[in-house]
Structure formats: C-alpha cells, structure tokens
Coordinates of C-alpha atoms and ligand atoms in Angstrom, one line a residue:
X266 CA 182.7 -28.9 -105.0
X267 CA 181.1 -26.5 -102.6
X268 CA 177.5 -27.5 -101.9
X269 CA 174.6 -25.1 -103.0
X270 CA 172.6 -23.7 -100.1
X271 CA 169.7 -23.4 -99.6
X272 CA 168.5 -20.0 -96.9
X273 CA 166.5 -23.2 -95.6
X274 CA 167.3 -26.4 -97.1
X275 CA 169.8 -28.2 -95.4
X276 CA 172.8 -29.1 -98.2
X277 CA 171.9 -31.9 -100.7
X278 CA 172.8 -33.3 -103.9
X279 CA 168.8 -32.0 -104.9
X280 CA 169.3 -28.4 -103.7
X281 CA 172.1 -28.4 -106.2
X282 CA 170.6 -29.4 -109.3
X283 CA 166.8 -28.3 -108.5
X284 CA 164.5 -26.8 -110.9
X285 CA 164.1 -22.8 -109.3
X286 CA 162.0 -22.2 -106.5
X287 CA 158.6 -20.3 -107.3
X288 CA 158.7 -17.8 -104.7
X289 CA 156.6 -18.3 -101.1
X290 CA 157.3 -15.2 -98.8
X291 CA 156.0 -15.4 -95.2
X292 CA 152.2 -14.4 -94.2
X293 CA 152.5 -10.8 -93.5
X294 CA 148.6 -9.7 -91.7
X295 CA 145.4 -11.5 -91.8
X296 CA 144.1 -13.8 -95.1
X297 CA 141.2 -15.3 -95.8
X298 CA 140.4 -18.6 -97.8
X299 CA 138.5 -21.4 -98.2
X300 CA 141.4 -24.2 -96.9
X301 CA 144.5 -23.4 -95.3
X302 CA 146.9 -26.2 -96.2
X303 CA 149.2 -26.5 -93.2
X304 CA 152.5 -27.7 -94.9
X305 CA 154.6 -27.3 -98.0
X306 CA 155.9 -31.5 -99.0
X307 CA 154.0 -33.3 -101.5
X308 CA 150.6 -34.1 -99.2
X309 CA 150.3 -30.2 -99.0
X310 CA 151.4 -29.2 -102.3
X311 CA 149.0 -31.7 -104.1
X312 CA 146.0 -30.7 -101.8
X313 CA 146.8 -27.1 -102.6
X314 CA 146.7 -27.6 -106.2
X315 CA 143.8 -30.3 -106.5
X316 CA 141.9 -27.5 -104.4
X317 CA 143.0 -24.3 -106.6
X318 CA 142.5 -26.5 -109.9
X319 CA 138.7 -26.4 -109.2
X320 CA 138.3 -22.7 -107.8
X321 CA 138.9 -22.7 -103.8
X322 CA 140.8 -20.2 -102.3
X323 CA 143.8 -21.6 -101.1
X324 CA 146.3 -20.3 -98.5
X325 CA 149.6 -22.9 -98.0
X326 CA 151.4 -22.2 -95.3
X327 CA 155.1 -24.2 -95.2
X328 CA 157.1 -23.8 -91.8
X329 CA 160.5 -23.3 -94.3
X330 CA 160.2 -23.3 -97.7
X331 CA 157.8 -25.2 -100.3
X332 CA 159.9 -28.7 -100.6
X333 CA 162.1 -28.9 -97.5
X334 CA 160.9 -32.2 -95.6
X335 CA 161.1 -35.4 -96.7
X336 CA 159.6 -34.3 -100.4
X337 CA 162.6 -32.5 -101.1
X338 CA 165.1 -35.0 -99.6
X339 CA 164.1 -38.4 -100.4
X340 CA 165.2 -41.2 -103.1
X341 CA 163.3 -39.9 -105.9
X342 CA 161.6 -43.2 -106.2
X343 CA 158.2 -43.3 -107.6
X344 CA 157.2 -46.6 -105.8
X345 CA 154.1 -47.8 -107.1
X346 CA 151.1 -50.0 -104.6
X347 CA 151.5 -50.1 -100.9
X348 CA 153.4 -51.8 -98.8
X349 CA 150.2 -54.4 -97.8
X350 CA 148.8 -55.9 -100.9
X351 CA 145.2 -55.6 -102.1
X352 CA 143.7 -58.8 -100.5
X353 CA 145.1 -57.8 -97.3
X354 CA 143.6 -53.7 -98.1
X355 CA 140.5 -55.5 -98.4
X356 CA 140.7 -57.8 -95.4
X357 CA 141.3 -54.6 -93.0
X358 CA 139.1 -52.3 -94.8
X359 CA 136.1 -54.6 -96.0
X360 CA 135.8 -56.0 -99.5
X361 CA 134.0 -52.4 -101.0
X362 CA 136.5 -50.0 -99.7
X363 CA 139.0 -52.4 -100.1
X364 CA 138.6 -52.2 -103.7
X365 CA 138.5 -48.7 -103.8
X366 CA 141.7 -48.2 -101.8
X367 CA 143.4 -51.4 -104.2
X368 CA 142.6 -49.3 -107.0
X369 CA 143.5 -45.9 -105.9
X370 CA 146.6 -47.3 -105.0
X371 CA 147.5 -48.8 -108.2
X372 CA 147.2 -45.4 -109.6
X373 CA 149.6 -43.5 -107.6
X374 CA 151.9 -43.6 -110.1
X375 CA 150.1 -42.7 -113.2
X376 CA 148.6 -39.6 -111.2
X377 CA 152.5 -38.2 -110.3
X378 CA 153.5 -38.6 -114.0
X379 CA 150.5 -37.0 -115.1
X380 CA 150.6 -34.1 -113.8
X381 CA 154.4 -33.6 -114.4
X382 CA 153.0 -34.1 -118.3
X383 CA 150.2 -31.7 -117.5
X384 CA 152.1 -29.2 -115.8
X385 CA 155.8 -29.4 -117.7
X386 CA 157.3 -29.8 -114.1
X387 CA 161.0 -29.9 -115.1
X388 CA 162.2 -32.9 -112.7
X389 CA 164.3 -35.2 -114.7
X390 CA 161.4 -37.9 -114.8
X391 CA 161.9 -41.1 -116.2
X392 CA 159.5 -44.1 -116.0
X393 CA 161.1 -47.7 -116.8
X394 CA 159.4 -49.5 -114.0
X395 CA 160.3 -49.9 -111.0
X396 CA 163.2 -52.4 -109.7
X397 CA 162.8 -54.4 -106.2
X398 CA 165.9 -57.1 -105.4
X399 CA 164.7 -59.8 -103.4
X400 CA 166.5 -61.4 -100.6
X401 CA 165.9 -64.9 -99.1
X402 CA 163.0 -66.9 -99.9
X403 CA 160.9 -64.4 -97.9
X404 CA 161.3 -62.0 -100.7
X405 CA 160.6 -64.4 -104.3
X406 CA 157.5 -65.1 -102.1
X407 CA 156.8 -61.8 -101.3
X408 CA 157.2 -61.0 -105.0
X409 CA 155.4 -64.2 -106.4
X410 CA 152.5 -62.7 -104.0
X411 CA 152.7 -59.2 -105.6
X412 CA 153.4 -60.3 -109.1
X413 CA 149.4 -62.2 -108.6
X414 CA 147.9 -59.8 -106.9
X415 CA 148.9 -56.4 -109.0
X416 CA 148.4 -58.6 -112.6
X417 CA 144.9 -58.8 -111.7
X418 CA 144.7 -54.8 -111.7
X419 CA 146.2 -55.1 -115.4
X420 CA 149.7 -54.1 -113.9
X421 CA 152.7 -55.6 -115.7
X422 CA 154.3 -56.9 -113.5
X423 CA 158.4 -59.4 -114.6
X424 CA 159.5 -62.0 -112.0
X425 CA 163.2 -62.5 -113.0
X426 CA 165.7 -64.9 -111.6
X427 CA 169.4 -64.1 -110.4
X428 CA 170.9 -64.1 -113.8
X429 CA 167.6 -61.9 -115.1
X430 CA 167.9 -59.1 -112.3
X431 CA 171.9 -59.2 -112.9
X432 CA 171.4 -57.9 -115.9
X433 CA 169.2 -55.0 -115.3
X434 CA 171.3 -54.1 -112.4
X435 CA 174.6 -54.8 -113.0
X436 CA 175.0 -56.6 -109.9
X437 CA 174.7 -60.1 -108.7
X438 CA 174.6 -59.7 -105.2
X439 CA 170.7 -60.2 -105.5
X440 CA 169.0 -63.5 -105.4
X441 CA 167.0 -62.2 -108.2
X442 CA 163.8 -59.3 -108.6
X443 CA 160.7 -58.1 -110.2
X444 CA 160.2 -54.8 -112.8
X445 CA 156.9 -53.5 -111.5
X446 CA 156.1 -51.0 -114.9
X447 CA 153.9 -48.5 -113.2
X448 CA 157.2 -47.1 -111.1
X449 CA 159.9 -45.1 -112.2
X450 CA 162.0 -42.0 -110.5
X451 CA 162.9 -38.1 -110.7
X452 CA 164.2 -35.5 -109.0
X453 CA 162.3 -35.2 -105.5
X454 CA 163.0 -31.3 -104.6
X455 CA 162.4 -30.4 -108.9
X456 CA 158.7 -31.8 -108.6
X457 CA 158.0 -30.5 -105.1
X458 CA 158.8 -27.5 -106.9
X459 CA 157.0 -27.9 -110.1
X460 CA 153.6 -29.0 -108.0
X461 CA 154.6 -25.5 -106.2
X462 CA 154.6 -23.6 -109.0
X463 CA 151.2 -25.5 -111.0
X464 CA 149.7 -24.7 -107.6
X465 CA 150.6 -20.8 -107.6
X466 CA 149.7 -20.6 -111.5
X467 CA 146.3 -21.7 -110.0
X468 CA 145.9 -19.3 -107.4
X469 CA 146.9 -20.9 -104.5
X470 CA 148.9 -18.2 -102.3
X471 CA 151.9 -19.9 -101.0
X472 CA 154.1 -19.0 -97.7
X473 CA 157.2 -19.8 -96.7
X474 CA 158.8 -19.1 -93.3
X475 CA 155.1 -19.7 -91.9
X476 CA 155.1 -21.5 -89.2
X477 CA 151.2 -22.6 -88.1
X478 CA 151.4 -21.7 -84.6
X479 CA 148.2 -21.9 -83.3
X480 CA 144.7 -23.8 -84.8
X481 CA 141.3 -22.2 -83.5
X482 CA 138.0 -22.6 -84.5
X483 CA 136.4 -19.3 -85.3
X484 CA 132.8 -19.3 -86.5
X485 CA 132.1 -22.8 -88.7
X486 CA 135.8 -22.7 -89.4
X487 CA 139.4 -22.2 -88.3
X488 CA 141.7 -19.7 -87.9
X489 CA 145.5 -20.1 -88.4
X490 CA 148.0 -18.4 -86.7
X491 CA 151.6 -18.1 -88.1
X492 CA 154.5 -15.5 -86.3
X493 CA 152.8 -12.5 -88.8
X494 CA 150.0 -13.4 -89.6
X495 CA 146.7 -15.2 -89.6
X496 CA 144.7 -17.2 -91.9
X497 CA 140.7 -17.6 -91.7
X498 CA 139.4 -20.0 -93.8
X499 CA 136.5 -22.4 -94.1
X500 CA 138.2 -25.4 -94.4
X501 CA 141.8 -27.0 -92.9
X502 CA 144.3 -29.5 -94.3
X503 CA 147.1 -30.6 -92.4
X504 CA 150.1 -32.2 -94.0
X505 CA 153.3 -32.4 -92.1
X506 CA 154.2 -36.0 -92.2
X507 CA 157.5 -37.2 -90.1
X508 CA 157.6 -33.6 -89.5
X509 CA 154.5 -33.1 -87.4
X510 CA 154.5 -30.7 -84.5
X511 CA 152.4 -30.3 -81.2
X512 CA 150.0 -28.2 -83.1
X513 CA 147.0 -30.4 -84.0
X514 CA 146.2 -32.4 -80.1
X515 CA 147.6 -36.0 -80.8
X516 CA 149.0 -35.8 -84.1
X517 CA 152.4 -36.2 -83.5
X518 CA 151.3 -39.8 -81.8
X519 CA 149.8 -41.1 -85.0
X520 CA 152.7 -41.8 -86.4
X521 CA 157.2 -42.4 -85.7
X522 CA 159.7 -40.3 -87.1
X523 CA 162.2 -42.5 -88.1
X524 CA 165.6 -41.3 -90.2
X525 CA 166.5 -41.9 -93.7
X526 CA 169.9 -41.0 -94.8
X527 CA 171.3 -41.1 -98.6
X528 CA 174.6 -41.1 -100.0
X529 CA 175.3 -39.6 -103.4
X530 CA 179.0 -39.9 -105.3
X531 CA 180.7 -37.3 -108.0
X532 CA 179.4 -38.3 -111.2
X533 CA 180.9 -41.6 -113.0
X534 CA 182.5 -42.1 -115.5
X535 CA 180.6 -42.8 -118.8
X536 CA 182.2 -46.4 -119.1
X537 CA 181.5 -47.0 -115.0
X538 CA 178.0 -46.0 -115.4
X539 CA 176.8 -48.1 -117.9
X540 CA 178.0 -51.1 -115.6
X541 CA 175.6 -49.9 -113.1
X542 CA 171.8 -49.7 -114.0
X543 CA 172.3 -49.4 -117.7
X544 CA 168.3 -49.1 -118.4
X545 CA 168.2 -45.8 -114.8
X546 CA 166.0 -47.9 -112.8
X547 CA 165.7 -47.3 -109.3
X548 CA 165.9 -50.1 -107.1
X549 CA 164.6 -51.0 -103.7
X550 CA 164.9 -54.4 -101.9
X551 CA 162.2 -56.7 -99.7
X552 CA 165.1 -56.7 -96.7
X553 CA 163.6 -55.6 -93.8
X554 CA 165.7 -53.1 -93.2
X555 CA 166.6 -52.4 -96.5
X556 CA 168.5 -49.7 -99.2
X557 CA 167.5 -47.9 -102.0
X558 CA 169.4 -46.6 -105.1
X559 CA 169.5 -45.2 -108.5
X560 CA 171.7 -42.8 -110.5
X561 CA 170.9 -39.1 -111.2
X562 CA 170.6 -37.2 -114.8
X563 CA 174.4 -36.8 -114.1
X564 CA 175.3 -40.6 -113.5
X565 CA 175.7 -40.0 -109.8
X566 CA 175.3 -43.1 -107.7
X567 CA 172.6 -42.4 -105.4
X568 CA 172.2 -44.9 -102.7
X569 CA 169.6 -44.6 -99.2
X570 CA 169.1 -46.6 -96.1
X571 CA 167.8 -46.5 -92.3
X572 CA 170.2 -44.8 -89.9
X573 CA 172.2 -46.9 -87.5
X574 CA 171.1 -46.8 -83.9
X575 CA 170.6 -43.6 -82.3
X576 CA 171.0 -41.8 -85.4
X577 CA 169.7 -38.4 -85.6
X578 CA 168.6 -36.9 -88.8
X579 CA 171.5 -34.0 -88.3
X580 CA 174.0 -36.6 -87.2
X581 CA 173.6 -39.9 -89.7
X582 CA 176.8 -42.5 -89.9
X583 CA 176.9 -42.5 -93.3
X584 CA 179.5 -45.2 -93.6
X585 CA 177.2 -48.7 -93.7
X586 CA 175.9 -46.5 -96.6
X587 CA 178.9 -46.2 -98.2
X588 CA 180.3 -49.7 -97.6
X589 CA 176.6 -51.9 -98.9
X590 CA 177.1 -49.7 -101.9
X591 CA 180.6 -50.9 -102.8
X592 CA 179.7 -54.3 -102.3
X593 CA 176.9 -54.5 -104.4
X594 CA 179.0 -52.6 -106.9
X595 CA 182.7 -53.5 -105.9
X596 CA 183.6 -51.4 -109.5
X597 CA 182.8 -48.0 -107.4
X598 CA 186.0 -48.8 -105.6
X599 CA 187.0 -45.6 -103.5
X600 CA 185.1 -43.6 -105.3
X601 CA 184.0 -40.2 -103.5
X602 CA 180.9 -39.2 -102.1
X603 CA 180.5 -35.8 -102.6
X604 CA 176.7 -35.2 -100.6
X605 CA 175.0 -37.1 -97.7
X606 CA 171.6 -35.8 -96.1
X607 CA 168.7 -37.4 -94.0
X608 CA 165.5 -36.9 -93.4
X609 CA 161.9 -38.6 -91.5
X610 CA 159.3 -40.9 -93.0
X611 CA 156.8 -41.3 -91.1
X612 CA 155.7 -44.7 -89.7
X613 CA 151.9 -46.1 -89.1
X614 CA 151.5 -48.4 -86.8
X615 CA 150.0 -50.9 -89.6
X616 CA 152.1 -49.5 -92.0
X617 CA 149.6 -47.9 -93.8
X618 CA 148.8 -44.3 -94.5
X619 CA 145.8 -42.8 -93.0
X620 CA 143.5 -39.7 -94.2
X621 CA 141.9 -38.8 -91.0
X622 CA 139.1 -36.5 -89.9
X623 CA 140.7 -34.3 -87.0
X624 CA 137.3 -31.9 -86.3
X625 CA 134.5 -30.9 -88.7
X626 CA 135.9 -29.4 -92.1
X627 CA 139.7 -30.1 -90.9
X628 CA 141.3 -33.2 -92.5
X629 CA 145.1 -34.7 -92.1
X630 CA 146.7 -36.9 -94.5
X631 CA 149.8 -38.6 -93.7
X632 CA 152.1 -42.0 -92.4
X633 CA 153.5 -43.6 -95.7
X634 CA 156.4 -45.6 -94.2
X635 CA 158.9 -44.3 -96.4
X636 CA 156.7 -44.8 -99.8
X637 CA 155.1 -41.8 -100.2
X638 CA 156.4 -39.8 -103.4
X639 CA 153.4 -41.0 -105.4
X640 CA 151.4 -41.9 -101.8
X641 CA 151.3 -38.5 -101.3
X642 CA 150.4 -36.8 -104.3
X643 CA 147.5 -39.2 -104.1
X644 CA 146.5 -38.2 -100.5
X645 CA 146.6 -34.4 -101.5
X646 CA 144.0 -35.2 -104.5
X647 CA 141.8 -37.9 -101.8
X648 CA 142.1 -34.6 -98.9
X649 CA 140.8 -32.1 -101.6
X650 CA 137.6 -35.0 -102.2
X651 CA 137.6 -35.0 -98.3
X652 CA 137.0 -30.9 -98.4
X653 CA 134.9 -30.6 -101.3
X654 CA 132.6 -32.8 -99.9
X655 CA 133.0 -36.0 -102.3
X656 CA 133.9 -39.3 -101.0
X657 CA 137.4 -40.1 -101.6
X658 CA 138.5 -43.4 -102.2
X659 CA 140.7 -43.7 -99.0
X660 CA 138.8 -44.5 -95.9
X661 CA 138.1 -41.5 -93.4
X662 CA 139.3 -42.2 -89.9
X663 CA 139.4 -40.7 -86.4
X664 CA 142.5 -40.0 -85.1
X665 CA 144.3 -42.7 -83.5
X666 CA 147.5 -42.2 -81.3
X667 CA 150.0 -45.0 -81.1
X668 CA 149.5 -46.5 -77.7
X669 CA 152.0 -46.0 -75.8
X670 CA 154.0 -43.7 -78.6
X671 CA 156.4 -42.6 -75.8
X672 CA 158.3 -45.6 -76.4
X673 CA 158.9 -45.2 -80.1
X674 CA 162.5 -44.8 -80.1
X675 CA 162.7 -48.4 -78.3
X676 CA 160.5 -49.9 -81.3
X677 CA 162.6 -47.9 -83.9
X678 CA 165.9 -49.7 -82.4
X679 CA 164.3 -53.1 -81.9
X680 CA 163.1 -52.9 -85.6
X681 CA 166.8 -52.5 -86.9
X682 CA 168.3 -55.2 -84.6
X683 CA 166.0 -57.7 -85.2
X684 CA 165.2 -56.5 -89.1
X685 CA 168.7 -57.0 -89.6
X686 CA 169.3 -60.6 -88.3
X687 CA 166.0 -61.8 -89.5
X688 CA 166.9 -60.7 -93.1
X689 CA 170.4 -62.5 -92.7
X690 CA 168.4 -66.1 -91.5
X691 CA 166.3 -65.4 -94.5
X692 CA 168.9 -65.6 -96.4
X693 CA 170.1 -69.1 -95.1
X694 CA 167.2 -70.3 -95.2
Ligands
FAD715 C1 165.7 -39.8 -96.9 C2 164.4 -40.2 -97.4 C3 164.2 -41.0 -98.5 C4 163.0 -41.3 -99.0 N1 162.9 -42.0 -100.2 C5 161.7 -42.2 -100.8 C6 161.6 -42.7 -102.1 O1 162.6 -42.9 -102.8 N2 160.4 -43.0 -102.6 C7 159.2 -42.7 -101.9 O2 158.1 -43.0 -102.3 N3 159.3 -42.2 -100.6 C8 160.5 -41.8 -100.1 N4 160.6 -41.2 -98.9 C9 159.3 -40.8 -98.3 C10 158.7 -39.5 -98.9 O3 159.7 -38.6 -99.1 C11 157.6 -39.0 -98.0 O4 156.6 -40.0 -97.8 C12 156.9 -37.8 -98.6 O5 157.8 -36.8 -99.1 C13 155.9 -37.1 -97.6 O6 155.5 -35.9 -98.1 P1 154.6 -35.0 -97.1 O7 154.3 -33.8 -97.9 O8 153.5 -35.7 -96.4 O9 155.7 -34.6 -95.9 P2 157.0 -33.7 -96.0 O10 157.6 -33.6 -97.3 O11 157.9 -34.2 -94.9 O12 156.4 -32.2 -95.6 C14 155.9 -31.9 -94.4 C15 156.1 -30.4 -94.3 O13 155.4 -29.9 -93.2 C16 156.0 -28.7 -92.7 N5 155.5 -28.4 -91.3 C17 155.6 -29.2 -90.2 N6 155.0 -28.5 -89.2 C18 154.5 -27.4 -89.7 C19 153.8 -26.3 -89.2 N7 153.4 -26.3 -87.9 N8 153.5 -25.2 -90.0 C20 153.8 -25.2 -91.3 N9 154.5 -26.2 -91.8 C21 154.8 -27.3 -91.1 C22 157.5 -29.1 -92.7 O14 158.3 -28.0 -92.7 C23 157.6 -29.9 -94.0 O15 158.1 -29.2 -95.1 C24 161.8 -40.9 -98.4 C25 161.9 -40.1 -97.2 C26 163.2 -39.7 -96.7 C27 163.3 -38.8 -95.5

C-alpha cells in the first residue's frame, strides 16, 4: 500500500490513519496577541489551548504543520511519572517543590485523557495501564522502587513475575513487569490534532508554514518574525523540543537531539493478534537502551527503539527493529513491515524536563527524554500558569547549556555502546 502524504509530514503509519487536520495557513502581515506560542507539538498546542481556554489572545506559530515533530511521530505511549522517582524529585528540588513536582507528575496522565473526554479528540485512546518489562535484577529493583514510591500517591501500581507478564504480553522473553494503571496509549498525530483543533475552537489563531525567524523585544514585549509576517504580543512561549533551532541564544544547548525510529507491520491476522497483547497495552522496558511497542486500532504491530550509531533521523537502520520484534514474538515470522519513520526526543542532562524563564514574560518548556506525550501536555498547562502569572507546580529555571554540548554526538554513541552491554551484564547477573 502506497503511503498517505502528508504536503509536510514525512510518511508514517499516523499520517495514514490520522484524525483531519484543522487548518493552520501561514502568517500573512502583522498580528497582535497576548503570547505567541513558538511551535506546533504537544508543549505548544497545550500552552496554546490552556491560554485561549481562559481568554488570551493567542498566536501559534508551527515551522510545518500543527503535529509534525516528535508529537505526531512518536509511540503513542501515554507514559505516566518521570523517569526519576518522587524521593529523588524531592532530593534535587527541595522537599516543598519536590512535592509539588511528585504530584504534578503523577497527573500527567489523567490531564491527557481528560481533555480528550473534554474535547471529543478522536485519537483511538485506550487506557489499560501501562506495561514496562523488566530486565535483569536492575529492573525488578527499579520496579519494586517505583511500585513503593507511586502507591504512596494512591497509584495502582501490579508487580508481576515472569509467568504474570507472559500472560499480558504474550511473550516470555521478559523476566517479568509491572501494570502502572494511570498509562495507557493513542494515536500521537490524531490528538496533536484534536488539541489543534480544541485550541482553534478557542480562539487561538494557528499557523503553519511559520517559521519564527527572528525574536525581538519591542516595548515590554516581543515581536516575532516569520517569512510573511510578524507577531507582537505581550507574552512568548517557546516549545520546540528535539527540534530547537538557533533562534532563542542557547537553547539548542539545553538539551541532545537524539533519534527514535519505529517500525509498524500490515495489520495481523485476527487469530495472530490475540497472541500478542491480548488486553492493547503498550509496553516499554527498564533496558537502558530500550524498545517500545503496542498494536494499533488495526492490529498493526508497532514497535520503537534508539537508532544504531550514526543514525540520522532521515536515514534510520531499521533492521535491529525488525529483528528484537520477531524474537520477542517469533509468531510474526516474516511478516511485512509496511511503514518505518524517526524522529528526536530531546535529552536533559539530568534527564529531567525543564520549564525555564528565557527573559521577562518569555518562557520555554521542554527536554522529556523520550516520555513526553503526557509530559508535555502538562508543561503547556504549567507555561500557561508561568504567563498568567500563577506559580506553576514545575520549578522556574534559568537557562542552562549543556557544558560542553559540542560533543553530544560522542555522549549519544557512548550511551548506546555502553547501555547495551551493561543491560546484557544485568541480565547475568
Ligand atoms: C520516534 C519517537 C517515539 C516516541 N515515543 C514516545 C512515546 O511512546 N511516549 C512518550 O511519552 N513520548 C514519546 N516520544 C517523545 C514525545 O513524542 C515528545 O516528548 C513530545 O512529542 C514533545 O512534544 P513537543 O511539543 O515539546 O515537541 P515536538 O512535537 O517535537 O514539536 C516541536 C515543534 O516545534 C517546531 N519548531 C521548531 N523550531 C521552530 C521555529 N523556529 N518556529 C516555529 N516552529 C518551530 C517544529 O516544527 C515542531 O513541530 C517519542 C518521540 C519520538 C521521536
């Protein structure tokens, strides 16, 4: 089957079974609003509508089209927490903010399937819990850790042994798991879409084919620059992600692009696909350098990983992809894969997103190491408390470049060597 395109979506199993887009054409001439939200993923989107849903004038501007970074090309997994745990939030951030930030966190998830309820955003969305395999001893005790720390937030939270995750997953390749029930998954590129279209219903005026050029400050606030047109507005948000340009000073060095590819096959069989995930989780893993999967409304196998070295988002080896699914599920045989596609999450240097003050009245939100479908809905709702002048629950910082950022490509390839080997001596341990 011939892919659907996209005029700026680069060919994915999502493009083809999205919800419609709601229309964005470029800025044409000046604007005026209260924030200009610089970039059209989730963080953006969110902040757009969060703003909108309480009066502001908002002006979105998206460099393609509402959708087309990693918010329209990822997993679909709505991963709940964050990657660090809430006694080690509180340890960096101090026992009161620490709190705060635990229980934002915990809510991620609830605030993505709430507004797809509030909003009827068509995006396949399913929520039995999220699935994580564990590997090694390293990852029961990184669950056992989890399973304690969450429960005390009222999260229900199953430890289950080999036999136990086996049977959820349909594969024993795992030495067993935990079903976190805040998680679940949906269609990535349908709810960037949806939160697009709650956001125009609004009032937000969105843009596609905008391009932020140029950021100046006029007056007490900023003025926008795109190839046709300019925005003035009181207020800035900027929310490009893996995807950030030169155009804020020092924003690109706050965090690492690093590739994500995925891998989706033609749609199984009916008997196949109740071997495989029979109750649609999605599943992650606690390797190091570690795969995703789930299957779509159409029983596709959809399965993610890192790139292999040297990778570049346009030119991903998709076959280690290919091969780990098969031998987690050796019943897919030679099945085909009908659509592979990559794109960047964004990596912190303590793996941890970051909300930042960039100048007064201009906020950026971004950095959620590959865990940011619910992340960054929640960072567009804690920027539009940052603007309107209420204290969010995620700590304000300064911007912070990644010393000595130049090198990142070194740390991304020393990260998948050693990742890798560690996970296998975890394993024999
Ligand atoms: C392959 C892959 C799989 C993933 N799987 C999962 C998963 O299953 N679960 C999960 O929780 N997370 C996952 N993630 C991470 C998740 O997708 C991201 O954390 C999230 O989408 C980030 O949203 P965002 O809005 O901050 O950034 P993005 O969605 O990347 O959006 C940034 C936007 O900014 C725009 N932009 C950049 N510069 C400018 C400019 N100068 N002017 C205007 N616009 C600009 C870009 O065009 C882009 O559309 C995955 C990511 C990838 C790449």
């Amino acid at each position: 089957m011939a892919p659907r395109t996209s005029p700026d979506l680069p060919p994915s199993l999502w493009v083809d079974t999205a919800a419609p887009a709601t229309p964005a054409p470029p800025l044409v001439g000046p604007a005026e609003a209260d924030v200009a939200v610089i970039g059209g993923g989730f963080t953006g989107l969110s902040a757009a509508l969060h703003l909108a849903e309480v009066g502001k004038r908002v002006v979105l501007l998206e460099a393609a089209e509402p959708g087309w970074g990693a918010s329209g090309r990822n997993g679909g997994q709505v991963n709940p927490g964050w990657k660090v745990l809430p006694s080690e939030i509180k340890r960096r951030y101090g026992a009161e903010r620490g709190e705060r930030i635990a229980r934002m966190a915990n809510g991620t998830c609830d605030l993505v399937f709430e507004l797809i309820e509030r909003f009827e955003i068509p995006c396949d969305a399913l929520r039995p819990g999220f699935l994580q395999a564990s590997y090694g001893g390293r990852g029961r005790k990184a669950q056992e850790n989890w399973a304690r720390e969450w429960s005390a937030y009222g999260t229900e939270v199953e430890l289950l042994d080999r036999d136990g995750f086996a049977a959820l997953i349909g594969s024993d390749k795992y030495d067993g798991g935990m079903r976190d029930a805040r998680g679940g998954n949906l269609q990535p590129l349908s709810y960037a879409r949806g939160l697009a279209k709650a956001a125009a219903w609004l009032g937000a005026q969105l843009h596609g084919g905008s391009p932020a050029t140029e950021v100046t400050r006029q007056g007490a606030g900023w003025q926008v620059t795109t190839p046709e047109g300019r925005v003035s507005a009181e207020h800035l948000v900027i929310g490009t992600n893996g995807y950030t340009d030169e155009l804020w000073p020092g924003l690109k060095e706050t965090v690492v692009p690093a590739p994500s590819f995925i891998v989706a096959s033609r749609p199984l069989s009916q008997n196949l696909a109740k071997t495989i995930l029979p109750g649609r989780h999605a599943v992650s893993e606690t390797r190091r350098v570690l795969f995703y999967f789930r299957l779509d409304r159409d029983d596709r196998f959809v399965f993610g990983g890192r790139g292999k070295l040297f990778d570049s988002v346009d030119h991903g080896q998709m076959g280690h992809l290919k091969a780990e699914a098969v031998r987690l599920y050796p019943q897919l045989g030679d099945i085909d894969w009908d659509f592979s596609w990559g794109g960047y999450v964004a990596v912190t240097r303590e793996h941890t997103p970051r909300l930042m003050r960039l100048a007064p009245g201009a906020f950026a939100g971004l950095g959620y190491n590959g865990r940011g479908v619910a992340m960054s809905t929640m960072m567009g709702k804690q920027l539009a408390l940052a603007i309107l002048g209420e204290d969010p629950d995620m700590e304000i910082e300064q911007l912070r470049a990644i010393p000595l950022h130049g090198l990142r490509q070194i740390g991304i390839t020393w990260h998948l060597l050693s990742g890798a080997w560690l996970d296998r001596l975890d394993r024999l341990r």
